[in-house]
Amino acid sequence: MSDTRSRTITLTVPGMGSDHCAGIVRKTLERLDGVSEIQTNIANHHVSVTVEEGGPDGNTLKGAVEGAGYDVAAVSGGGQQQIRLTVPGMGSDHCAGIVRKTLERLDGVGEIQTNIASHRVSVTIEAGGPDGEALKRAVEGAGYDVAAVQTEEQEAGDGDAEIEEAYLSQARKRLIIAAVPTTLIMLLMMPHMFWQPIPGYLAIIAVLAFPVVFLYGGIATHKSTWRSLKNGTFNMDVLISMGSLPPYLIGLVGFVYPMTSFIEMAATIMTFHLLGRYLEALAKGRASQAIRRLMTLGAKTARVERDGEEVEVAVKELAPGDIMVVRPGDKVPTDGEVVEGESHLDESIATGESIPVYKSPGDSVIGATINKEGRLRVKATRVGGDTFLSQVVRLIDQAQGSRVPIQEFADRMTGRFVPAVLAIALASLVAWALFPDALRPILDWGATFLPWVNPEAATPVLAILAAIAVLVIACPCALGLATPTALMVGSGIGAERGILIRSGEAIQTFKDVKVMVLDKTGTITRGEPKLTEAIAAEGVDENRLLTLAASVENASEHPIARAIVDGARERDVKPGEVSEFRSTGARGVSGKVGDEVVLIGNRRLLEEEGVTGLEALDDAMGELEGKGRTVVIVAADGQALGLVAVADTLKQESVEAIRGMHDLGLHVVMITGDNERAARAVAEEVGIDEVQAGVLPEGKVDAIRALQEQHGNHVAMVGDGINDAAALKQANVGIAIGAGADVAIEAADVTLVRGELTAVVDAMHLSRATFAKIVQNLIWASAYNVAAIPIASIGLLHPMIGVIAMTTSSLSVIGNSLLLKRRYAREQPRGEPSTATPSAQAKGDRA
């Protein structure tokens, strides 16, 4: 949003159940002056409207949507926001009164709430009111320091579940009220038609059907139809009203002129319509439950250290810097950093991995993850809308509300669908009225295998039946549900497995990727050096070599030194004491271990110091360097003892991941800033197809562009989401890979929370499967309408059968999307139980 004076208003429209409905809502709102951008999301029934300064307010938008035939359950936003101040010095009601009085003087300040227990002041700001800094200055002007300012838009998100449940409950109630009389009508119709005429039958069914068609059962449908027609838009309710009202009214003619009754049909059509609405709401709730489950995962309260004591506060009252106490079995209240304690955390809600992850001081933790055993003290780093979980919920919400390029076909069809159906229904009516003799042979043929076809019926009856059948069979809902339901299910599955796909467009682009570009450090490799080999000279014990090397390097903080020390300890070699430690910069280090003077460094340094026996190590050194290792020579008292090699080691799953990419037909390219020899060594080990070495960060964009020219716009790149941001954006699909809250999930089209390269393969499989569901849904819905409407128009489809088929069509699209969920439910996310020690596991996690 470029204009800071614009504001976003969110409407909750429970009846907006498909893209067809969403299109009508968008078209209606676009007519209003001052509306600049509209985003619809049928997963949570939200319509987000960006309104320019001086544009319509929430009530105006609500009136417009209701005028299009859709009820609005809630309106939020419109520039109103809530700002929370942390005022440590506000320790009594007297102080709180001063703060309140100070803030009340400012224009645009609404409700003010103070809490002296948590030292929080919550201020509701109207549109155009003061910002957080202005409030802070006012409070400081009254003599109180402000430790933190937190701003968050007021959202109706907390009430979404209640609104959804109320809508479902209302749909259930309408269905029951319609189903009971309709069932009685069916029970009476059977003996009346096939056994014994019932006296006063027409009057009885007219009375029974009246509440179904006109009162609580159908009144909402007819109100929606009336508003839709007045608005110049045509929603699905128009077809149902046209399919139920005329049959009922025509049936009343039977009181003065003997004729076939259509009242049973009117009641049945309305009841099946209400059944379809209820089942759709129920099924869509299942399809979109992932985001609701995520919203309920967070902790509600937190134990916080205040004035030397542990106090329990609401999570929304946390501020960055608060020290939280997380006991075994507790959820971590918000994103933070461990300052004391060690434990394993279940991070499956973020990564999809069921294996707990070891955490110790300095490690980041994610809000809503579960502490398995140890007591932790955690400093809050992100709160409110900044937390990882909030970002994930926003990202899924954005993905579910996004549009796929292939959807343009469906949008063009549904936009003109209802008027076209009305025209076809009218044409059917006229054709049967004018040319019955030409059409009856079709009925004679159909009667041989369709029990509901009656070629002997009067021409007016056949004309009415054909027109009504066209109206009720032609449902654009199935077409409108094709894309969003698949996106709902696909994005939900992804979130549960640590795969966050930002948009529908990314899904469609991702499936066509032909080239996968990988950054080396931190993506294929761990990003930190590790001891790989220790080769002792002839006559030298390897343990002695490692003991001397680790003893001297233990005094250094250089990454290579730390790798040697950690590697020695993993081999059960303990460093000894060192004295007279000296560093010679990048060339090496020296020190005295016991009575021996130890020198560790490159060949040039050791030659300058007159060390002997170097020639015997040349072959081994050349072989190690050929593998891309960093090699240092260890000498004692002027004699070379052997070599110690360090390398940025491969992630365990890299070979498997790249094999999976090849199975998908991808050309895999590695781009790195490392030298050619080190890059080639890694590439050969994991099976990379093409290597571009020595590429600086700013040169990666040009490298991606060159690959796009060579292979077309089918290039995806995997990077850390931060350092590679420009290259990720240049790629057709940018994939950020990283662990937990450290990953910048806004930097790419796809974010893989699991820090594993195999997740790229999983993401591509999910993308292809989701897009396949979208295509299947569109084909089914389109084929259904293309086939059903002509059949109905020539009189071969009874309206009651038509309304059942209409409902089945929509439910089949939702059901097909849910099959994706069932398929992935049988598959467990990757990951085998770890046998590593806690410290080793921690190192792997940090990598």
PDB file of N, CA, C and O in Angstrom, residues 410-444:
ATOM      1  N   ALA A 410     -11.922 -19.963 -15.607  1.00  0.00           N
ATOM      2  CA  ALA A 410     -13.114 -20.161 -14.791  1.00  0.00           C
ATOM      3  C   ALA A 410     -13.794 -18.836 -14.483  1.00  0.00           C
ATOM      4  O   ALA A 410     -15.025 -18.740 -14.480  1.00  0.00           O
ATOM      5  N   ASP A 411     -12.991 -17.800 -14.212  1.00  0.00           N
ATOM      6  CA  ASP A 411     -13.567 -16.485 -13.902  1.00  0.00           C
ATOM      7  C   ASP A 411     -14.374 -15.937 -15.072  1.00  0.00           C
ATOM      8  O   ASP A 411     -15.445 -15.358 -14.892  1.00  0.00           O
ATOM      9  N   ARG A 412     -13.836 -16.106 -16.278  1.00  0.00           N
ATOM     10  CA  ARG A 412     -14.561 -15.599 -17.458  1.00  0.00           C
ATOM     11  C   ARG A 412     -15.888 -16.348 -17.627  1.00  0.00           C
ATOM     12  O   ARG A 412     -16.905 -15.756 -17.991  1.00  0.00           O
ATOM     13  N   MET A 413     -15.853 -17.655 -17.330  1.00  0.00           N
ATOM     14  CA  MET A 413     -17.081 -18.442 -17.481  1.00  0.00           C
ATOM     15  C   MET A 413     -18.123 -18.071 -16.431  1.00  0.00           C
ATOM     16  O   MET A 413     -19.288 -17.816 -16.754  1.00  0.00           O
ATOM     17  N   THR A 414     -17.705 -18.031 -15.168  1.00  0.00           N
ATOM     18  CA  THR A 414     -18.672 -17.793 -14.093  1.00  0.00           C
ATOM     19  C   THR A 414     -19.231 -16.379 -14.121  1.00  0.00           C
ATOM     20  O   THR A 414     -20.357 -16.148 -13.706  1.00  0.00           O
ATOM     21  N   GLY A 415     -18.454 -15.424 -14.621  1.00  0.00           N
ATOM     22  CA  GLY A 415     -18.926 -14.043 -14.671  1.00  0.00           C
ATOM     23  C   GLY A 415     -20.150 -13.872 -15.547  1.00  0.00           C
ATOM     24  O   GLY A 415     -20.996 -13.003 -15.321  1.00  0.00           O
ATOM     25  N   ARG A 416     -20.266 -14.711 -16.585  1.00  0.00           N
ATOM     26  CA  ARG A 416     -21.403 -14.593 -17.523  1.00  0.00           C
ATOM     27  C   ARG A 416     -22.351 -15.777 -17.394  1.00  0.00           C
ATOM     28  O   ARG A 416     -23.272 -15.936 -18.190  1.00  0.00           O
ATOM     29  N   PHE A 417     -22.120 -16.594 -16.390  1.00  0.00           N
ATOM     30  CA  PHE A 417     -22.795 -17.876 -16.318  1.00  0.00           C
ATOM     31  C   PHE A 417     -24.292 -17.758 -16.053  1.00  0.00           C
ATOM     32  O   PHE A 417     -25.118 -18.304 -16.803  1.00  0.00           O
ATOM     33  N   VAL A 418     -24.673 -17.074 -14.977  1.00  0.00           N
ATOM     34  CA  VAL A 418     -26.085 -17.031 -14.589  1.00  0.00           C
ATOM     35  C   VAL A 418     -26.955 -16.376 -15.661  1.00  0.00           C
ATOM     36  O   VAL A 418     -28.012 -16.922 -16.008  1.00  0.00           O
ATOM     37  N   PRO A 419     -26.560 -15.199 -16.214  1.00  0.00           N
ATOM     38  CA  PRO A 419     -27.375 -14.643 -17.302  1.00  0.00           C
ATOM     39  C   PRO A 419     -27.524 -15.613 -18.472  1.00  0.00           C
ATOM     40  O   PRO A 419     -28.609 -15.723 -19.068  1.00  0.00           O
ATOM     41  N   ALA A 420     -26.451 -16.337 -18.804  1.00  0.00           N
ATOM     42  CA  ALA A 420     -26.516 -17.299 -19.907  1.00  0.00           C
ATOM     43  C   ALA A 420     -27.488 -18.426 -19.581  1.00  0.00           C
ATOM     44  O   ALA A 420     -28.269 -18.877 -20.451  1.00  0.00           O
ATOM     45  N   VAL A 421     -27.475 -18.903 -18.329  1.00  0.00           N
ATOM     46  CA  VAL A 421     -28.386 -19.976 -17.922  1.00  0.00           C
ATOM     47  C   VAL A 421     -29.835 -19.507 -18.000  1.00  0.00           C
ATOM     48  O   VAL A 421     -30.721 -20.241 -18.461  1.00  0.00           O
ATOM     49  N   LEU A 422     -30.094 -18.281 -17.532  1.00  0.00           N
ATOM     50  CA  LEU A 422     -31.453 -17.736 -17.625  1.00  0.00           C
ATOM     51  C   LEU A 422     -31.911 -17.690 -19.085  1.00  0.00           C
ATOM     52  O   LEU A 422     -33.058 -18.021 -19.405  1.00  0.00           O
ATOM     53  N   ALA A 423     -31.001 -17.298 -19.973  1.00  0.00           N
ATOM     54  CA  ALA A 423     -31.335 -17.226 -21.404  1.00  0.00           C
ATOM     55  C   ALA A 423     -31.616 -18.625 -21.966  1.00  0.00           C
ATOM     56  O   ALA A 423     -32.567 -18.819 -22.742  1.00  0.00           O
ATOM     57  N   ILE A 424     -30.803 -19.611 -21.564  1.00  0.00           N
ATOM     58  CA  ILE A 424     -31.008 -20.990 -22.053  1.00  0.00           C
ATOM     59  C   ILE A 424     -32.334 -21.549 -21.534  1.00  0.00           C
ATOM     60  O   ILE A 424     -33.071 -22.238 -22.256  1.00  0.00           O
ATOM     61  N   ALA A 425     -32.646 -21.269 -20.235  1.00  0.00           N
ATOM     62  CA  ALA A 425     -33.901 -21.742 -19.658  1.00  0.00           C
ATOM     63  C   ALA A 425     -35.090 -21.154 -20.409  1.00  0.00           C
ATOM     64  O   ALA A 425     -36.068 -21.863 -20.719  1.00  0.00           O
ATOM     65  N   LEU A 426     -35.012 -19.859 -20.701  1.00  0.00           N
ATOM     66  CA  LEU A 426     -36.095 -19.207 -21.451  1.00  0.00           C
ATOM     67  C   LEU A 426     -36.201 -19.803 -22.859  1.00  0.00           C
ATOM     68  O   LEU A 426     -37.313 -20.065 -23.360  1.00  0.00           O
ATOM     69  N   ALA A 427     -35.061 -20.049 -23.484  1.00  0.00           N
ATOM     70  CA  ALA A 427     -35.059 -20.639 -24.831  1.00  0.00           C
ATOM     71  C   ALA A 427     -35.670 -22.040 -24.806  1.00  0.00           C
ATOM     72  O   ALA A 427     -36.412 -22.426 -25.728  1.00  0.00           O
ATOM     73  N   SER A 428     -35.399 -22.815 -23.746  1.00  0.00           N
ATOM     74  CA  SER A 428     -35.981 -24.154 -23.617  1.00  0.00           C
ATOM     75  C   SER A 428     -37.499 -24.074 -23.505  1.00  0.00           C
ATOM     76  O   SER A 428     -38.230 -24.858 -24.133  1.00  0.00           O
ATOM     77  N   LEU A 429     -37.954 -23.133 -22.687  1.00  0.00           N
ATOM     78  CA  LEU A 429     -39.385 -22.946 -22.496  1.00  0.00           C
ATOM     79  C   LEU A 429     -40.069 -22.612 -23.829  1.00  0.00           C
ATOM     80  O   LEU A 429     -41.097 -23.212 -24.198  1.00  0.00           O
ATOM     81  N   VAL A 430     -39.480 -21.679 -24.569  1.00  0.00           N
ATOM     82  CA  VAL A 430     -40.045 -21.243 -25.850  1.00  0.00           C
ATOM     83  C   VAL A 430     -39.987 -22.381 -26.878  1.00  0.00           C
ATOM     84  O   VAL A 430     -40.957 -22.622 -27.620  1.00  0.00           O
ATOM     85  N   ALA A 431     -38.861 -23.088 -26.915  1.00  0.00           N
ATOM     86  CA  ALA A 431     -38.704 -24.178 -27.891  1.00  0.00           C
ATOM     87  C   ALA A 431     -39.741 -25.265 -27.673  1.00  0.00           C
ATOM     88  O   ALA A 431     -40.336 -25.782 -28.633  1.00  0.00           O
ATOM     89  N   TRP A 432     -39.970 -25.638 -26.411  1.00  0.00           N
ATOM     90  CA  TRP A 432     -40.977 -26.664 -26.123  1.00  0.00           C
ATOM     91  C   TRP A 432     -42.386 -26.158 -26.425  1.00  0.00           C
ATOM     92  O   TRP A 432     -43.253 -26.931 -26.856  1.00  0.00           O
ATOM     93  N   ALA A 433     -42.605 -24.876 -26.219  1.00  0.00           N
ATOM     94  CA  ALA A 433     -43.936 -24.317 -26.502  1.00  0.00           C
ATOM     95  C   ALA A 433     -44.202 -24.269 -28.001  1.00  0.00           C
ATOM     96  O   ALA A 433     -45.331 -24.490 -28.451  1.00  0.00           O
ATOM     97  N   LEU A 434     -43.159 -23.991 -28.805  1.00  0.00           N
ATOM     98  CA  LEU A 434     -43.351 -23.802 -30.249  1.00  0.00           C
ATOM     99  C   LEU A 434     -43.129 -25.072 -31.065  1.00  0.00           C
ATOM    100  O   LEU A 434     -43.759 -25.274 -32.105  1.00  0.00           O
ATOM    101  N   PHE A 435     -42.206 -25.925 -30.613  1.00  0.00           N
ATOM    102  CA  PHE A 435     -41.853 -27.096 -31.431  1.00  0.00           C
ATOM    103  C   PHE A 435     -41.943 -28.409 -30.632  1.00  0.00           C
ATOM    104  O   PHE A 435     -40.993 -29.198 -30.606  1.00  0.00           O
ATOM    105  N   PRO A 436     -43.062 -28.659 -29.967  1.00  0.00           N
ATOM    106  CA  PRO A 436     -43.152 -29.881 -29.146  1.00  0.00           C
ATOM    107  C   PRO A 436     -43.046 -31.157 -29.962  1.00  0.00           C
ATOM    108  O   PRO A 436     -42.447 -32.152 -29.514  1.00  0.00           O
ATOM    109  N   ASP A 437     -43.631 -31.157 -31.180  1.00  0.00           N
ATOM    110  CA  ASP A 437     -43.609 -32.373 -31.991  1.00  0.00           C
ATOM    111  C   ASP A 437     -42.194 -32.765 -32.412  1.00  0.00           C
ATOM    112  O   ASP A 437     -41.881 -33.955 -32.539  1.00  0.00           O
ATOM    113  N   ALA A 438     -41.353 -31.763 -32.632  1.00  0.00           N
ATOM    114  CA  ALA A 438     -39.971 -32.049 -33.030  1.00  0.00           C
ATOM    115  C   ALA A 438     -39.153 -32.602 -31.862  1.00  0.00           C
ATOM    116  O   ALA A 438     -38.194 -33.359 -32.058  1.00  0.00           O
ATOM    117  N   LEU A 439     -39.530 -32.229 -30.613  1.00  0.00           N
ATOM    118  CA  LEU A 439     -38.739 -32.617 -29.439  1.00  0.00           C
ATOM    119  C   LEU A 439     -39.243 -33.899 -28.780  1.00  0.00           C
ATOM    120  O   LEU A 439     -38.486 -34.575 -28.079  1.00  0.00           O
ATOM    121  N   ARG A 440     -40.516 -34.254 -28.981  1.00  0.00           N
ATOM    122  CA  ARG A 440     -41.069 -35.436 -28.302  1.00  0.00           C
ATOM    123  C   ARG A 440     -40.345 -36.744 -28.647  1.00  0.00           C
ATOM    124  O   ARG A 440     -40.207 -37.623 -27.779  1.00  0.00           O
ATOM    125  N   PRO A 441     -39.899 -36.919 -29.915  1.00  0.00           N
ATOM    126  CA  PRO A 441     -39.150 -38.164 -30.198  1.00  0.00           C
ATOM    127  C   PRO A 441     -37.939 -38.367 -29.275  1.00  0.00           C
ATOM    128  O   PRO A 441     -37.563 -39.506 -28.975  1.00  0.00           O
ATOM    129  N   ILE A 442     -37.344 -37.271 -28.845  1.00  0.00           N
ATOM    130  CA  ILE A 442     -36.203 -37.384 -27.917  1.00  0.00           C
ATOM    131  C   ILE A 442     -36.679 -37.981 -26.596  1.00  0.00           C
ATOM    132  O   ILE A 442     -36.015 -38.842 -26.004  1.00  0.00           O
ATOM    133  N   LEU A 443     -37.877 -37.540 -26.145  1.00  0.00           N
ATOM    134  CA  LEU A 443     -38.420 -38.071 -24.900  1.00  0.00           C
ATOM    135  C   LEU A 443     -38.797 -39.544 -25.046  1.00  0.00           C
ATOM    136  O   LEU A 443     -38.624 -40.332 -24.105  1.00  0.00           O
ATOM    137  N   ASP A 444     -39.346 -39.910 -26.236  1.00  0.00           N
ATOM    138  CA  ASP A 444     -39.669 -41.323 -26.465  1.00  0.00           C
ATOM    139  C   ASP A 444     -38.424 -42.193 -26.327  1.00  0.00           C
ATOM    140  O   ASP A 444     -38.473 -43.284 -25.746  1.00  0.00           O
TER     141      ASP A 444
END
